[in-house]
Amino acid sequence: MTCALALFSGGLDSILACRVVAGQGITVQAVKFVTPFFGYDLLADEQEYARKVKESYGIDVVLRDVSESYFAMLRNPPHGYGKNFNPCIDCKILLLREAKRLMAEFSASFLITGEVIGQRPMSQRRDTLRVIERDSGCTGILLRPLCAKKQVPTLAETEGLVDRELLLDFNGRGRQPQIQLAERFGISDYPRPAGGCVLTESEQAKRIAWYYGRYPEVRLNDVRMLLFGRHFQLPHGGWFVLGRDEAENSRLESLRDPADYLVHMPERSGPMGVLHDTKHPDDFAAAAGLVVRFGKRIDGEAARATVLFAAGTEEFNLEAGPLVDQAFQGWSL
Ligand code: SF4
């Protein structure tokens, strides 16, 4: 039985690509690659995700975490960044390389993606699709079922594994052909296009770019921490993160490195903070002032409070009043 390995984003195009090929009696195994920038939360319950995809679309999917190789690529993507910190061309090249490596594990004869010529300005132009194929080492083994008839036949077609006549000739930005095809497959509940990648979101992307500019080594938990909470660069270099609710406070606590200071008010409810990379007394004072500023108000006032700093076996308190807003306006990341 022929097997195809599909790069699965979870969006409609990748769903349709899988179904078109599976419709020819080919076993399709989908793989969804995740990093903290996209899809990472799914790792918390992979089985549930796989169950939902199977139930909704009839597709078998596995998750693969490619964070480490992705972090390295993101520092210097050979094809550059898009509008924000999104290295779309190199992202696709990396994911295809990873998929190619997995082909043996799943006894796959070829790869499929849901790409459509001309759908995205940067990464889905005809010449770019060729570059992606070439640089990922996937020339000839990568079938794009939704626009295959607009492309040079791949090995799967010339060797008769796939009937080219039953593939499609979609191109351009219009979504109507995909929507009609989805209807034919009886698929009505699917995610909207785009979205889901924080590297394309300007605020998040700026913060990630700041982190890359500052740290030569990228740590998984740091990156995960960059994606929620309030962030400040303190005047003497400290990077301070504050939770905005209970859930963020708990996440911060679980992600922080033991060398980082956990900062909070032991006698009053308020945010949990994590202070990185500073021993400067002014940064400690600033962090304490921020915790009080964003803490619970007493009679409408953010009154002075004791703020506890703890890192490893080191622990100390500072008394602090709320920092006035003008004092930290330029610190936000
Ligand atoms: S939007 Fe994000 S996930 Fe999609 S190709 Fe670009 S970098 Fe990769």
Coordinates of N, CA, C and O in Angstrom, one line a residue, residues 126-285:
R126 N 5.4 31.0 -7.7 CA 5.8 29.8 -8.4 C 7.3 29.6 -8.2 O 7.8 28.5 -7.9
D127 N 8.1 30.7 -8.4 CA 9.6 30.5 -8.3 C 10.0 30.2 -6.8 O 10.9 29.4 -6.6
T128 N 9.2 30.7 -5.9 CA 9.5 30.4 -4.5 C 9.2 29.0 -4.1 O 10.0 28.3 -3.4
L129 N 8.2 28.5 -4.7 CA 7.8 27.0 -4.4 C 9.0 26.2 -4.9 O 9.3 25.2 -4.3
R130 N 9.6 26.5 -6.1 CA 10.7 25.7 -6.6 C 11.9 25.8 -5.7 O 12.6 24.8 -5.4
V131 N 12.2 27.0 -5.2 CA 13.3 27.2 -4.3 C 13.1 26.4 -3.0 O 14.0 25.7 -2.5
I132 N 11.9 26.4 -2.5 CA 11.6 25.6 -1.3 C 11.8 24.1 -1.5 O 12.5 23.4 -0.7
E133 N 11.4 23.7 -2.7 CA 11.6 22.3 -3.0 C 13.1 21.9 -3.1 O 13.5 20.9 -2.6
R134 N 13.8 22.8 -3.9 CA 15.2 22.6 -4.1 C 16.0 22.6 -2.8 O 16.7 21.7 -2.5
D135 N 15.8 23.7 -2.0 CA 16.6 23.8 -0.8 C 16.3 22.8 0.3 O 17.1 22.6 1.2
S136 N 15.1 22.3 0.2 CA 14.8 21.2 1.2 C 15.2 19.9 0.8 O 15.0 18.9 1.5
G137 N 15.7 19.8 -0.4 CA 16.1 18.5 -1.0 C 14.9 17.6 -1.4 O 15.0 16.4 -1.4
C138 N 13.8 18.3 -1.7 CA 12.5 17.5 -1.9 C 12.1 17.6 -3.4 O 11.0 17.2 -3.7
T139 N 13.0 18.0 -4.3 CA 12.6 18.1 -5.7 C 12.1 16.7 -6.2 O 12.8 15.7 -5.9
G140 N 11.0 16.6 -6.8 CA 10.5 15.4 -7.3 C 9.7 14.5 -6.4 O 8.8 13.8 -6.8
I141 N 9.9 14.7 -5.1 CA 9.1 13.9 -4.1 C 8.0 14.7 -3.4 O 7.3 14.2 -2.5
L142 N 7.9 16.0 -3.7 CA 6.9 16.8 -3.1 C 5.8 17.1 -4.0 O 5.9 17.7 -5.0
L143 N 4.6 16.5 -3.7 CA 3.4 16.7 -4.5 C 2.5 17.8 -3.8 O 2.3 17.7 -2.6
R144 N 2.0 18.7 -4.6 CA 1.1 19.7 -4.0 C -0.2 19.5 -4.7 O -0.5 20.0 -5.8
P145 N -1.1 18.6 -4.1 CA -2.2 18.1 -4.8 C -3.2 19.2 -5.3 O -3.9 19.1 -6.3
L146 N -3.2 20.3 -4.5 CA -4.2 21.4 -4.9 C -3.8 22.2 -6.1 O -4.7 22.9 -6.7
C147 N -2.5 22.2 -6.5 CA -2.1 22.9 -7.6 C -1.2 22.1 -8.5 O -0.5 22.6 -9.3
A148 N -1.3 20.8 -8.4 CA -0.4 19.9 -9.1 C -0.4 20.1 -10.6 O 0.6 20.0 -11.3
K149 N -1.6 20.3 -11.1 CA -1.8 20.5 -12.6 C -1.1 21.7 -13.1 O -1.1 21.9 -14.3
K150 N -0.7 22.6 -12.2 CA -0.1 23.8 -12.6 C 1.4 23.7 -12.5 O 2.2 24.6 -12.6
Q151 N 1.9 22.5 -12.1 CA 3.3 22.3 -11.8 C 3.8 21.1 -12.6 O 3.1 20.3 -13.2
V152 N 5.2 21.1 -12.7 CA 5.8 19.9 -13.4 C 5.4 18.6 -12.6 O 5.4 18.6 -11.4
P153 N 5.1 17.6 -13.4 CA 4.8 16.3 -12.7 C 5.9 15.8 -11.7 O 7.0 15.9 -12.0
T154 N 5.4 15.3 -10.6 CA 6.4 14.8 -9.6 C 6.6 13.3 -9.9 O 5.8 12.7 -10.7
L155 N 7.5 12.7 -9.1 CA 7.8 11.2 -9.3 C 6.5 10.4 -9.0 O 6.2 9.4 -9.7
A156 N 5.8 10.8 -8.0 CA 4.5 10.1 -7.6 C 3.6 10.0 -8.8 O 2.9 9.0 -9.0
E157 N 3.6 11.1 -9.6 CA 2.7 11.1 -10.8 C 3.3 10.3 -12.0 O 2.7 9.4 -12.6
T158 N 4.6 10.5 -12.3 CA 5.2 9.9 -13.4 C 5.4 8.4 -13.2 O 5.3 7.6 -14.1
E159 N 5.5 8.0 -11.9 CA 5.6 6.5 -11.6 C 4.3 5.9 -11.4 O 4.2 4.7 -11.1
G160 N 3.2 6.6 -11.5 CA 1.9 6.0 -11.5 C 1.3 5.8 -10.1 O 0.3 5.1 -10.0
L161 N 2.0 6.3 -9.1 CA 1.4 6.1 -7.7 C 0.2 7.0 -7.5 O -0.7 6.6 -6.8
V162 N 0.2 8.1 -8.3 CA -1.0 9.0 -8.1 C -1.5 9.3 -9.6 O -0.7 9.4 -10.5
D163 N -2.8 9.4 -9.7 CA -3.4 9.8 -11.0 C -3.4 11.3 -11.1 O -4.2 12.0 -10.4
R164 N -2.6 11.8 -11.9 CA -2.5 13.3 -12.1 C -3.8 13.9 -12.5 O -4.1 15.0 -12.1
E165 N -4.6 13.2 -13.3 CA -5.8 13.7 -13.8 C -6.8 14.0 -12.6 O -7.7 14.9 -12.7
L166 N -6.6 13.3 -11.5 CA -7.5 13.6 -10.4 C -7.0 14.6 -9.4 O -7.6 14.9 -8.4
L167 N -5.9 15.2 -9.8 CA -5.3 16.3 -8.9 C -5.9 17.6 -9.4 O -6.7 17.7 -10.4
L168 N -5.5 18.7 -8.7 CA -6.2 20.0 -9.0 C -5.3 21.1 -9.6 O -4.1 20.9 -9.6
D169 N -6.0 22.2 -10.0 CA -5.2 23.2 -10.7 C -5.5 24.6 -10.0 O -5.6 25.6 -10.7
F170 N -5.7 24.6 -8.7 CA -6.0 25.8 -8.0 C -4.8 26.8 -8.1 O -3.6 26.3 -8.1
N171 N -5.1 28.1 -8.2 CA -4.0 29.0 -8.1 C -4.6 30.4 -7.6 O -5.8 30.6 -7.8
G172 N -3.7 31.2 -7.1 CA -4.2 32.6 -6.7 C -4.8 32.6 -5.3 O -4.8 31.6 -4.6
R173 N -5.2 33.8 -5.0 CA -5.6 34.0 -3.6 C -7.1 33.7 -3.3 O -7.5 33.6 -2.1
G174 N -7.9 33.5 -4.3 CA -9.3 33.2 -4.1 C -9.5 31.9 -3.3 O -8.7 31.0 -3.4
R175 N -10.5 31.9 -2.4 CA -10.7 30.7 -1.6 C -11.9 29.9 -2.1 O -12.2 28.8 -1.5
Q176 N -12.6 30.4 -3.1 CA -13.9 29.7 -3.5 C -13.6 28.2 -3.9 O -14.4 27.4 -3.4
P177 N -12.6 27.9 -4.7 CA -12.4 26.5 -5.1 C -12.2 25.6 -3.9 O -12.7 24.5 -3.8
Q178 N -11.5 26.1 -2.9 CA -11.2 25.3 -1.7 C -12.5 25.1 -0.9 O -12.8 24.0 -0.4
I179 N -13.3 26.2 -0.8 CA -14.6 26.1 -0.1 C -15.5 25.1 -0.8 O -16.2 24.2 -0.1
Q180 N -15.6 25.1 -2.1 CA -16.4 24.2 -2.8 C -15.9 22.7 -2.6 O -16.7 21.8 -2.5
L181 N -14.6 22.6 -2.7 CA -14.0 21.2 -2.5 C -14.4 20.7 -1.1 O -14.7 19.5 -0.9
A182 N -14.2 21.6 -0.1 CA -14.6 21.2 1.3 C -16.0 20.7 1.3 O -16.3 19.7 2.0
E183 N -16.9 21.4 0.7 CA -18.3 21.0 0.7 C -18.5 19.6 0.1 O -19.2 18.8 0.6
R184 N -17.7 19.4 -1.0 CA -17.8 18.1 -1.7 C -17.4 17.0 -0.7 O -17.9 15.9 -0.7
F185 N -16.4 17.3 0.1 CA -15.9 16.3 1.1 C -16.8 16.3 2.4 O -16.5 15.6 3.3
G186 N -17.8 17.2 2.4 CA -18.6 17.2 3.6 C -17.9 17.9 4.8 O -18.3 17.6 5.9
I187 N -16.9 18.7 4.5 CA -16.2 19.4 5.6 C -16.7 20.8 5.7 O -16.6 21.6 4.8
S188 N -17.3 21.1 6.9 CA -17.8 22.5 7.0 C -17.1 23.2 8.2 O -17.1 24.4 8.3
D189 N -16.6 22.4 9.1 CA -16.0 23.0 10.3 C -14.5 22.9 10.2 O -13.9 21.9 10.5
Y190 N -13.9 24.0 9.7 CA -12.5 24.1 9.6 C -11.9 25.4 10.0 O -12.7 26.4 10.0
P191 N -10.7 25.5 10.4 CA -10.1 26.8 10.9 C -10.0 27.8 9.8 O -9.9 27.4 8.6
R192 N -10.2 29.0 10.1 CA -10.0 30.1 9.1 C -8.6 30.1 8.6 O -7.7 29.7 9.3
P193 N -8.3 30.7 7.4 CA -7.0 30.7 6.9 C -6.1 31.6 7.7 O -6.5 32.5 8.4
A194 N -4.8 31.4 7.6 CA -3.7 32.1 8.3 C -3.9 32.0 9.8 O -4.7 31.3 10.3
G195 N -3.2 32.9 10.5 CA -3.4 32.9 12.0 C -2.6 31.7 12.6 O -2.2 30.8 11.9
G196 N -2.4 31.8 13.9 CA -1.7 30.7 14.5 C -0.2 30.7 14.6 O 0.3 29.9 15.3
C197 N 0.4 31.7 13.9 CA 1.9 31.8 14.0 C 2.2 33.1 14.6 O 2.0 34.2 13.9
V198 N 2.8 33.1 15.8 CA 3.0 34.4 16.5 C 4.1 35.2 15.8 O 4.2 36.4 16.0
L199 N 4.9 34.6 14.9 CA 6.0 35.3 14.3 C 5.4 36.3 13.3 O 6.2 37.2 12.8
T200 N 4.2 36.2 12.9 CA 3.6 37.2 12.0 C 2.8 38.3 12.8 O 2.2 39.2 12.2
E201 N 2.7 38.1 14.1 CA 2.0 39.1 14.9 C 2.9 40.2 15.4 O 3.9 39.9 16.1
S202 N 2.7 41.4 15.0 CA 3.7 42.4 15.1 C 4.3 42.6 16.6 O 5.5 42.7 16.8
E203 N 3.4 42.7 17.6 CA 3.9 42.9 18.9 C 4.7 41.7 19.4 O 5.8 41.9 20.0
Q204 N 4.2 40.5 19.2 CA 4.9 39.3 19.7 C 6.2 39.2 18.9 O 7.3 38.9 19.5
A205 N 6.2 39.5 17.6 CA 7.4 39.3 16.7 C 8.5 40.3 17.2 O 9.6 39.9 17.3
K206 N 8.1 41.5 17.6 CA 9.0 42.5 18.0 C 9.8 42.0 19.3 O 11.0 42.2 19.5
R207 N 9.0 41.4 20.2 CA 9.5 40.9 21.4 C 10.5 39.7 21.2 O 11.5 39.6 21.8
I208 N 10.1 38.9 20.3 CA 11.0 37.7 19.9 C 12.3 38.2 19.3 O 13.4 37.8 19.6
A209 N 12.1 39.2 18.4 CA 13.3 39.8 17.7 C 14.2 40.4 18.8 O 15.5 40.3 18.7
W210 N 13.6 41.1 19.8 CA 14.4 41.7 20.8 C 15.2 40.6 21.6 O 16.4 40.7 21.9
Y211 N 14.5 39.5 21.9 CA 15.2 38.4 22.6 C 16.4 37.9 21.8 O 17.5 37.6 22.3
Y212 N 16.1 37.7 20.5 CA 17.2 37.1 19.6 C 18.4 38.1 19.6 O 19.5 37.7 19.5
G213 N 18.1 39.4 19.6 CA 19.1 40.4 19.5 C 19.9 40.4 20.8 O 21.1 40.8 20.8
R214 N 19.3 40.0 21.9 CA 20.0 40.1 23.2 C 20.7 38.9 23.6 O 21.7 38.9 24.3
Y215 N 20.1 37.7 23.3 CA 20.7 36.4 23.8 C 21.3 35.6 22.7 O 20.6 35.3 21.7
P216 N 22.6 35.2 22.8 CA 23.1 34.4 21.8 C 22.6 32.9 21.8 O 22.6 32.2 20.8
E217 N 22.2 32.5 23.0 CA 21.6 31.1 23.2 C 20.1 31.3 23.4 O 19.7 32.1 24.2
V218 N 19.3 30.5 22.7 CA 17.9 30.6 22.8 C 17.4 29.4 23.7 O 17.7 28.3 23.5
R219 N 16.7 29.8 24.8 CA 16.2 28.7 25.7 C 14.7 28.6 25.5 O 13.9 29.5 25.5
L220 N 14.3 27.3 25.4 CA 12.9 27.0 25.1 C 11.9 27.7 26.1 O 11.0 28.4 25.7
N221 N 12.2 27.6 27.4 CA 11.3 28.2 28.4 C 11.2 29.7 28.3 O 10.2 30.4 28.5
D222 N 12.4 30.3 27.9 CA 12.4 31.8 27.7 C 11.4 32.2 26.6 O 10.7 33.1 26.7
V223 N 11.5 31.4 25.5 CA 10.7 31.7 24.3 C 9.2 31.5 24.7 O 8.4 32.4 24.4
R224 N 8.9 30.5 25.4 CA 7.5 30.3 25.8 C 7.0 31.4 26.7 O 5.9 31.9 26.6
M225 N 8.0 31.9 27.5 CA 7.6 33.0 28.4 C 7.4 34.4 27.7 O 6.6 35.2 28.1
L226 N 8.1 34.5 26.5 CA 7.9 35.7 25.8 C 6.5 35.9 25.2 O 6.2 37.0 24.8
L227 N 5.8 34.9 25.2 CA 4.5 34.9 24.4 C 3.3 35.2 25.3 O 2.2 35.2 24.8
F228 N 3.5 35.6 26.5 CA 2.3 36.0 27.3 C 2.9 37.0 28.4 O 4.1 37.1 28.6
G229 N 2.0 37.6 29.1 CA 2.4 38.5 30.2 C 2.8 39.9 29.8 O 2.8 40.2 28.6
R230 N 3.2 40.7 30.8 CA 3.7 42.0 30.5 C 5.3 41.9 30.6 O 5.8 41.3 31.5
H231 N 5.9 42.6 29.6 CA 7.4 42.5 29.6 C 8.0 43.8 29.7 O 7.6 44.8 29.0
F232 N 9.1 43.9 30.4 CA 9.8 45.2 30.6 C 11.3 45.0 30.5 O 11.8 44.0 31.0
Q233 N 12.0 45.9 29.8 CA 13.5 45.9 30.0 C 13.8 47.0 30.9 O 13.5 48.2 30.7
L234 N 14.4 46.6 32.1 CA 14.6 47.6 33.2 C 15.9 48.4 32.8 O 16.7 48.0 32.0
P235 N 16.0 49.5 33.5 CA 17.1 50.5 33.1 C 18.5 49.9 33.2 O 19.4 50.3 32.5
H236 N 18.7 48.9 34.0 CA 20.1 48.3 34.1 C 20.2 46.9 33.5 O 21.0 46.1 33.9
G237 N 19.3 46.7 32.6 CA 19.4 45.5 31.8 C 18.5 44.3 32.1 O 18.5 43.3 31.4
G238 N 17.9 44.4 33.3 CA 17.0 43.2 33.7 C 15.9 43.1 32.7 O 15.3 44.1 32.2
W239 N 15.5 41.8 32.5 CA 14.3 41.5 31.7 C 13.3 41.0 32.7 O 13.5 40.1 33.4
F240 N 12.1 41.8 32.8 CA 11.2 41.5 33.9 C 9.8 41.1 33.2 O 9.3 41.8 32.3
V241 N 9.3 40.0 33.7 CA 8.0 39.5 33.1 C 7.0 39.5 34.2 O 7.3 38.9 35.3
L242 N 5.8 40.0 34.0 CA 4.7 40.0 35.0 C 3.5 39.2 34.4 O 3.1 39.5 33.3
G243 N 2.9 38.4 35.3 CA 1.7 37.7 34.9 C 0.5 38.7 35.0 O 0.5 39.6 35.7
R244 N -0.5 38.4 34.1 CA -1.7 39.3 34.1 C -2.9 38.7 34.8 O -3.9 39.3 35.0
D245 N -2.8 37.4 35.1 CA -3.9 36.7 35.8 C -3.3 35.5 36.5 O -2.1 35.2 36.3
E246 N -4.2 34.8 37.2 CA -3.7 33.6 37.9 C -3.0 32.5 37.0 O -2.0 31.9 37.3
A247 N -3.6 32.3 35.8 CA -3.1 31.3 34.9 C -1.7 31.7 34.4 O -0.8 30.9 34.4
E248 N -1.5 33.0 34.1 CA -0.2 33.4 33.7 C 0.8 33.4 34.9 O 2.0 33.0 34.7
N249 N 0.4 33.7 36.1 CA 1.3 33.6 37.2 C 1.8 32.2 37.4 O 3.0 32.0 37.6
S250 N 0.9 31.2 37.2 CA 1.3 29.8 37.4 C 2.2 29.4 36.3 O 3.2 28.7 36.5
R251 N 1.9 29.9 35.0 CA 2.8 29.5 33.9 C 4.2 30.1 34.1 O 5.2 29.4 33.9
L252 N 4.3 31.3 34.6 CA 5.6 31.9 34.8 C 6.4 31.1 35.8 O 7.6 30.9 35.7
E253 N 5.7 30.7 36.9 CA 6.3 30.0 38.0 C 6.9 28.7 37.4 O 8.0 28.3 37.8
S254 N 6.1 28.0 36.5 CA 6.6 26.7 36.1 C 7.7 26.9 35.0 O 8.5 26.0 34.8
L255 N 7.7 28.0 34.3 CA 8.7 28.1 33.2 C 10.0 28.8 33.7 O 11.0 28.7 33.0
R256 N 10.0 29.4 34.8 CA 11.2 30.2 35.1 C 12.4 29.3 35.5 O 12.2 28.2 36.0
D257 N 13.6 29.8 35.2 CA 14.8 29.1 35.5 C 15.1 29.3 37.0 O 14.8 30.4 37.4
P258 N 15.7 28.3 37.7 CA 15.9 28.6 39.1 C 16.8 29.8 39.4 O 16.8 30.3 40.5
A259 N 17.6 30.1 38.4 CA 18.5 31.3 38.6 C 17.8 32.6 38.5 O 18.3 33.6 38.9
D260 N 16.6 32.6 37.9 CA 15.8 33.8 37.8 C 15.1 34.1 39.1 O 14.7 33.1 39.8
Y261 N 14.9 35.3 39.4 CA 14.1 35.7 40.7 C 12.6 35.6 40.4 O 12.1 36.1 39.4
L262 N 12.0 34.9 41.3 CA 10.5 34.9 41.4 C 10.1 36.1 42.3 O 10.7 36.2 43.4
V263 N 9.2 36.9 41.8 CA 9.0 38.2 42.6 C 7.5 38.3 42.8 O 6.7 38.2 41.9
H264 N 7.1 38.5 44.1 CA 5.7 38.7 44.3 C 5.5 39.3 45.7 O 6.4 39.4 46.5
M265 N 4.2 39.7 46.0 CA 3.9 40.3 47.3 C 3.3 39.2 48.2 O 2.2 38.7 47.9
P266 N 4.0 38.7 49.2 CA 3.5 37.6 50.0 C 2.2 37.9 50.8 O 1.5 37.0 51.1
E267 N 2.0 39.2 51.0 CA 0.9 39.5 51.9 C -0.3 40.2 51.1 O -1.2 40.6 51.8
R268 N -0.2 40.2 49.8 CA -1.3 40.9 49.1 C -1.4 40.2 47.7 O -0.4 39.8 47.2
S269 N -2.6 40.0 47.2 CA -2.7 39.4 45.9 C -2.2 40.3 44.8 O -2.4 41.6 45.0
G270 N -1.7 39.8 43.8 CA -1.1 40.6 42.7 C -0.3 39.7 41.8 O -0.4 38.5 41.9
P271 N 0.4 40.3 40.9 CA 1.0 39.5 39.9 C 2.3 38.8 40.4 O 2.9 39.2 41.3
M272 N 2.6 37.7 39.7 CA 3.9 37.0 39.9 C 4.8 37.6 38.9 O 4.4 37.9 37.7
G273 N 6.0 37.8 39.2 CA 7.0 38.3 38.3 C 8.2 37.4 38.2 O 8.5 36.7 39.1
V274 N 8.9 37.4 37.0 CA 10.2 36.7 36.9 C 11.2 37.7 36.4 O 11.0 38.4 35.4
L275 N 12.3 37.8 37.2 CA 13.3 38.8 36.8 C 14.6 38.1 36.4 O 15.1 37.2 37.1
H276 N 15.0 38.4 35.2 CA 16.1 37.7 34.5 C 17.3 38.7 34.5 O 17.2 39.8 34.2
D277 N 18.5 38.1 34.7 CA 19.8 38.7 34.3 C 20.0 40.1 34.8 O 20.4 41.0 34.1
T278 N 19.8 40.2 36.1 CA 20.3 41.5 36.7 C 20.5 41.3 38.2 O 19.9 40.4 38.8
K279 N 21.5 42.0 38.7 CA 21.8 42.0 40.1 C 21.8 43.5 40.6 O 22.2 43.8 41.7
H280 N 21.4 44.4 39.7 CA 21.5 45.8 40.0 C 20.3 46.2 41.0 O 19.2 45.9 40.7
P281 N 20.7 46.9 42.1 CA 19.7 47.3 43.1 C 18.6 48.1 42.5 O 17.4 48.0 42.9
D282 N 18.9 49.0 41.5 CA 17.8 49.8 40.9 C 16.8 48.9 40.1 O 15.6 49.3 40.0
D283 N 17.3 47.8 39.5 CA 16.4 46.9 38.8 C 15.5 46.2 39.8 O 14.3 46.0 39.6
F284 N 16.1 45.8 40.9 CA 15.3 45.2 42.0 C 14.2 46.1 42.4 O 13.0 45.7 42.6
A285 N 14.6 47.4 42.6 CA 13.6 48.4 43.1 C 12.5 48.6 42.1 O 11.3 48.7 42.4

